[in-house]
PDB file of C-alpha atoms and ligand atoms in Angstrom:
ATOM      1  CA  UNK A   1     121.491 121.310  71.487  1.00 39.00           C
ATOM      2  CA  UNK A   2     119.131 119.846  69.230  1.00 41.00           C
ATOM      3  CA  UNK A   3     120.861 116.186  69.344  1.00 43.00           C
ATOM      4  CA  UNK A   4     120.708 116.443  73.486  1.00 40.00           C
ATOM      5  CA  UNK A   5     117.448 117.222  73.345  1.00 40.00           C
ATOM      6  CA  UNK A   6     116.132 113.984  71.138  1.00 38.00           C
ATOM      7  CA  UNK A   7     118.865 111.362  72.966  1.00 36.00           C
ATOM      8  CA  UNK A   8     116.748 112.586  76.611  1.00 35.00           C
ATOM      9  CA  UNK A   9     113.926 111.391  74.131  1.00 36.00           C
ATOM     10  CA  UNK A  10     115.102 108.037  73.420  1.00 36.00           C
ATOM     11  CA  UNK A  11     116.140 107.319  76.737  1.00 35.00           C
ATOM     12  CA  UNK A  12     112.877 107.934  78.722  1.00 36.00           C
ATOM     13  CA  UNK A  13     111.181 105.613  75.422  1.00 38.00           C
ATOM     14  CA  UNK A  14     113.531 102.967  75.993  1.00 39.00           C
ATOM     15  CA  UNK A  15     112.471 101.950  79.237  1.00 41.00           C
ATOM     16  CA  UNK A  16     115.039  99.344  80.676  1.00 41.00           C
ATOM     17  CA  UNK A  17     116.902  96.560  79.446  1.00 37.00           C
ATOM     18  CA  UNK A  18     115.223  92.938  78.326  1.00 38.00           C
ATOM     19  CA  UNK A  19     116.087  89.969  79.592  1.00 36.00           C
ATOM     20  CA  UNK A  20     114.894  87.262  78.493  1.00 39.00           C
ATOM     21  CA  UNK A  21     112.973  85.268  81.676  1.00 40.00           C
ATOM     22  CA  UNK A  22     113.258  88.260  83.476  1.00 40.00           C
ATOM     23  CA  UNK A  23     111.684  90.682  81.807  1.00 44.00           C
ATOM     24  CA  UNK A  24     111.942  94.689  82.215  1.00 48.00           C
ATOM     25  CA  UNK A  25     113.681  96.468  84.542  1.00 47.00           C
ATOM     26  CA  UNK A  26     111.680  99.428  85.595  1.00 48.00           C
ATOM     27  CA  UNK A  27     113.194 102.681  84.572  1.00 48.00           C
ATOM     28  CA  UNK A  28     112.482 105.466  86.750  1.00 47.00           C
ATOM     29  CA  UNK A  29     114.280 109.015  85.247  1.00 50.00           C
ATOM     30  CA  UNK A  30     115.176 111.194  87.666  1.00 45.00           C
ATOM     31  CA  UNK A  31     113.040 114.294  88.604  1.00 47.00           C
ATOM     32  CA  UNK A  32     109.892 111.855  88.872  1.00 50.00           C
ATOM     33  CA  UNK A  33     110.108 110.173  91.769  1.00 50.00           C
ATOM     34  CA  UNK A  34     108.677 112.887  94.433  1.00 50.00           C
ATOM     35  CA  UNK A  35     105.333 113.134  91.864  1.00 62.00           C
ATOM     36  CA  UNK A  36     102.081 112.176  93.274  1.00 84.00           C
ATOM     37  CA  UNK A  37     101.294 109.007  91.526  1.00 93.00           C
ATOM     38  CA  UNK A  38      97.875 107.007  91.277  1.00 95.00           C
ATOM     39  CA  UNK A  39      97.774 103.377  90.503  1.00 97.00           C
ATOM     40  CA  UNK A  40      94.924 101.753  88.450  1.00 97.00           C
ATOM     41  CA  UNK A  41      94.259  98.640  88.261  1.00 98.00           C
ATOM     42  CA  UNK A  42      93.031  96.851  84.844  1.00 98.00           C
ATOM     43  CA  UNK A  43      92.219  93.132  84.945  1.00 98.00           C
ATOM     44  CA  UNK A  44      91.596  90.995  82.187  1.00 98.00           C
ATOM     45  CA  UNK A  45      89.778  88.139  82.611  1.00 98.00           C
ATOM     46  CA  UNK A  46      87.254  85.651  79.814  1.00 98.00           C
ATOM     47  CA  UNK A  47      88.850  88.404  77.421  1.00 98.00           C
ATOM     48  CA  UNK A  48      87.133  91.378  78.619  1.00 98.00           C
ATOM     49  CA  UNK A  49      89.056  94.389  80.581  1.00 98.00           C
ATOM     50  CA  UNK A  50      87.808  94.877  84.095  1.00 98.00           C
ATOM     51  CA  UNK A  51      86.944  97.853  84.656  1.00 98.00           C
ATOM     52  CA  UNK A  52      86.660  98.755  80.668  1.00 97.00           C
ATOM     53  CA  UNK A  53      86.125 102.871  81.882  1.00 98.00           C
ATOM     54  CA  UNK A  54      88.921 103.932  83.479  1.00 97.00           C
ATOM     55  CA  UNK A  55      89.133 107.831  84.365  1.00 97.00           C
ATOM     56  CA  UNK A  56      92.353 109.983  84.806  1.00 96.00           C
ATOM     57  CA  UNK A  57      92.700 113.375  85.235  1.00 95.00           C
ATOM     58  CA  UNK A  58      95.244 115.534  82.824  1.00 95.00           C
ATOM     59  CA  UNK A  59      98.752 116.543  84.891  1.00 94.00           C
ATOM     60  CA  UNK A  60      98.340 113.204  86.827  1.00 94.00           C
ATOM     61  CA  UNK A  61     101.063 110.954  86.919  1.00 96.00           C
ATOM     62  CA  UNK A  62      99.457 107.366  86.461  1.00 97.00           C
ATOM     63  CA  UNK A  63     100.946 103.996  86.690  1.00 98.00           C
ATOM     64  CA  UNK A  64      98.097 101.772  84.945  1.00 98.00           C
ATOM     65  CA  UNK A  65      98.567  97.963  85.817  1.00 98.00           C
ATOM     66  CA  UNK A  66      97.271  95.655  83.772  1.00 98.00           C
ATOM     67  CA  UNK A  67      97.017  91.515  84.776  1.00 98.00           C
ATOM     68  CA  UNK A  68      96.234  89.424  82.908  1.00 98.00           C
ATOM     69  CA  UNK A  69      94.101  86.661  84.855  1.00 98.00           C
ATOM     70  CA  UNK A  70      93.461  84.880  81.229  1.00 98.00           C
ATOM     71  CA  UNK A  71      95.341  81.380  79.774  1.00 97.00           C
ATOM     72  CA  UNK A  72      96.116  83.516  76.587  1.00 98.00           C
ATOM     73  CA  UNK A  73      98.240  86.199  75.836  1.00 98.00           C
ATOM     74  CA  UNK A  74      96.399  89.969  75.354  1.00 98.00           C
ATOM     75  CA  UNK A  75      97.527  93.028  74.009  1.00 98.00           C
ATOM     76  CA  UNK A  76      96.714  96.123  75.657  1.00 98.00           C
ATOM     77  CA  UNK A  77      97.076  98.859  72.549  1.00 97.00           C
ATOM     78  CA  UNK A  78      96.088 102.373  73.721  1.00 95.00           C
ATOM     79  CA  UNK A  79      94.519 104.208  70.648  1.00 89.00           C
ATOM     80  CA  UNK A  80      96.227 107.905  70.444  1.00 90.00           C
ATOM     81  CA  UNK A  81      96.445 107.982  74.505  1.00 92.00           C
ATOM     82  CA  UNK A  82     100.537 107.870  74.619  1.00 93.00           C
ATOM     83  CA  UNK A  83     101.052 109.924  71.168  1.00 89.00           C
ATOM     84  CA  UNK A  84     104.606 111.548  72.157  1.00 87.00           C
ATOM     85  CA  UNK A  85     103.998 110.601  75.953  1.00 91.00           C
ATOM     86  CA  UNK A  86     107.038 109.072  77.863  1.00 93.00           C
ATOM     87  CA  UNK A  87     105.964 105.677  79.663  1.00 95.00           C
ATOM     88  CA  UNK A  88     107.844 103.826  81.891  1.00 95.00           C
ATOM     89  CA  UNK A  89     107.076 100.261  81.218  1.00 96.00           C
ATOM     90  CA  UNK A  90     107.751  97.637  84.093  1.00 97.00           C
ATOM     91  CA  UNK A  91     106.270  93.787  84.373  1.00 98.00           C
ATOM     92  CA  UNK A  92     107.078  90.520  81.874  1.00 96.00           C
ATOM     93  CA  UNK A  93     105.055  92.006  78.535  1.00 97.00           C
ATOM     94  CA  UNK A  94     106.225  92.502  75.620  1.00 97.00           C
ATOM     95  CA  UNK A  95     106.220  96.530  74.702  1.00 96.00           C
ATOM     96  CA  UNK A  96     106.596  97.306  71.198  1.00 95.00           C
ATOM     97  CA  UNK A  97     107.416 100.851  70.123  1.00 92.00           C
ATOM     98  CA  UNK A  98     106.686 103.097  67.058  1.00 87.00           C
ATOM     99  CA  UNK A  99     108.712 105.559  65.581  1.00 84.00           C
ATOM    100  CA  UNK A 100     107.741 108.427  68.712  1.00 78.00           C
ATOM    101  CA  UNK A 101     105.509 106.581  70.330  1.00 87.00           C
ATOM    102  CA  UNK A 102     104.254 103.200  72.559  1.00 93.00           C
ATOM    103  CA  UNK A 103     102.219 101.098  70.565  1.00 94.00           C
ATOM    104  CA  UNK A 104     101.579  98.238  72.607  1.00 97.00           C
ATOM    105  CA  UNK A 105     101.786  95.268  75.079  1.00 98.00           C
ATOM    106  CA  UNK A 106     102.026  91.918  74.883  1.00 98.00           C
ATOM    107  CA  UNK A 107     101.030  90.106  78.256  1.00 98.00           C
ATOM    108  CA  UNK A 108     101.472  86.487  78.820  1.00 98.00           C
ATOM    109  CA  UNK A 109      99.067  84.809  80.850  1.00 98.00           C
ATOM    110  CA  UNK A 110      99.205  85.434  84.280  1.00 98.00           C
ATOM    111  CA  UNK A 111     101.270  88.172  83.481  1.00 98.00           C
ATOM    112  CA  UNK A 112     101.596  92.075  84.621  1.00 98.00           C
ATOM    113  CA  UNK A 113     102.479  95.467  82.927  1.00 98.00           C
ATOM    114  CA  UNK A 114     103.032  98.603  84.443  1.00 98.00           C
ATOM    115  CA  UNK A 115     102.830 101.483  82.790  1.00 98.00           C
ATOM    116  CA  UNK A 116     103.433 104.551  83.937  1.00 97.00           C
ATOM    117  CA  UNK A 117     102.705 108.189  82.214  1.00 96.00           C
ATOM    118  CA  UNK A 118     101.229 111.355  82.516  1.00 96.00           C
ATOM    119  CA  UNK A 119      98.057 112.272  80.582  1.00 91.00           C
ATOM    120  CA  UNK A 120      98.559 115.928  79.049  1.00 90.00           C
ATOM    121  CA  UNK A 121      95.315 116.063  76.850  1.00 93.00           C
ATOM    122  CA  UNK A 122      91.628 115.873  77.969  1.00 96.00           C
ATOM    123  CA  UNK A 123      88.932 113.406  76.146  1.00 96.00           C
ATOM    124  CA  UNK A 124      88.084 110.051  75.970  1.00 97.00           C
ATOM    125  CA  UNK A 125      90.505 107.082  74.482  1.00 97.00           C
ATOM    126  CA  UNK A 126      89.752 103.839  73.281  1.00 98.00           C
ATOM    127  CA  UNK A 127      91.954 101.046  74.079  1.00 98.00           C
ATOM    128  CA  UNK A 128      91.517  97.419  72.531  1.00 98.00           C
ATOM    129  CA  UNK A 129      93.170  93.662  72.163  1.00 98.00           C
ATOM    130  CA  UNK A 130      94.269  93.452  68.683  1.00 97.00           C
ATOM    131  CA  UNK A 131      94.920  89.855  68.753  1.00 98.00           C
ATOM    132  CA  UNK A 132      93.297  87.843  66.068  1.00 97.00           C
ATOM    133  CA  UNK A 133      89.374  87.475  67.239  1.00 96.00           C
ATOM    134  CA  UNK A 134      89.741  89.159  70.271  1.00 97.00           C
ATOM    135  CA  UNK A 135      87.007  91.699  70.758  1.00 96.00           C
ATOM    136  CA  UNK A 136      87.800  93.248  73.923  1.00 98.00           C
ATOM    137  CA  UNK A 137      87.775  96.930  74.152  1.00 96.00           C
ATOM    138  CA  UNK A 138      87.547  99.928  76.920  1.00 98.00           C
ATOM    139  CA  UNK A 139      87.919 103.259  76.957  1.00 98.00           C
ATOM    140  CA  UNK A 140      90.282 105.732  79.038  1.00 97.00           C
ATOM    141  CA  UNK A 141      88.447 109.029  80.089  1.00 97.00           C
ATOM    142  CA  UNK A 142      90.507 111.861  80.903  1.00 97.00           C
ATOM    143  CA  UNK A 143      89.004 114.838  82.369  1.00 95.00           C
ATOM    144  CA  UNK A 144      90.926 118.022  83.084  1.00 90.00           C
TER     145      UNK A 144
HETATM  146 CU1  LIG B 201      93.124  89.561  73.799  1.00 73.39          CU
END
């Protein structure tokens, strides 16, 4: 049982197949797809996220966009917001994945993410660029 249980785990982390010059294919696991979803949208543009206060509500299935309208590449690293959270990532970044969690995004310029997840946990969650001098920062604000 326990081994089912963790390979369900993996799968929803994994989150399509790369291809190179194509980029993600957007997962979708069954038993989602009649959810109420919201989208939000998160520009970034002269290295600043636009908005930078983005509010979600807990039990609400979100798919956060984020384009970025910048010549560089930016990072879009969520600080504790998708600890042991499934997201479904979809667009031409780059995800990168810890041990049970995402970590991050890489998006090219004139790229777009989606990312879609359900918040489970009220409060209020910094998210930042962590590329080298790039001080751009917001926060997500979940309420319940
Ligand atoms: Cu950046």
């Amino acid at each position: 049982m326990k081994r089912i249980k963790r390979a369900g785990v993996l799968v929803a982390l994994v989150c399509g197949t790369w291809s190179p010059g194509i980029g993600f294919g957007e997962f979708v696991p069954a038993g989602t797809l009649d959810q109420e979803e919201i989208a939000v949208t998160v520009r970034i543009e002269s290295r600043r996220f636009i908005p930078h206060v983005v509010n979600l509500r807990t039990g609400q299935q979100v798919r956060l966009i984020l384009k970025n309208e910048d010549v560089e590449l930016h990072a879009f690293v969520p600080a504790n917001l998708l600890v042991r959270t499934n997201v479904q990532v979809s667009g031409n970044g780059a995800p990168q994945f810890g041990k049970d969690e995402f970590h991050r995004v890489l998006i090219p310029s004139g790229g777009q993410v989606e990312l879609v997840f359900t918040s489970k946990v009220e409060g209020s969650f910094p998210f930042f660029c962590d590329l080298p001098g790039h001080i751009m920062n917001g926060t997500i604000v979940v309420d319940g």
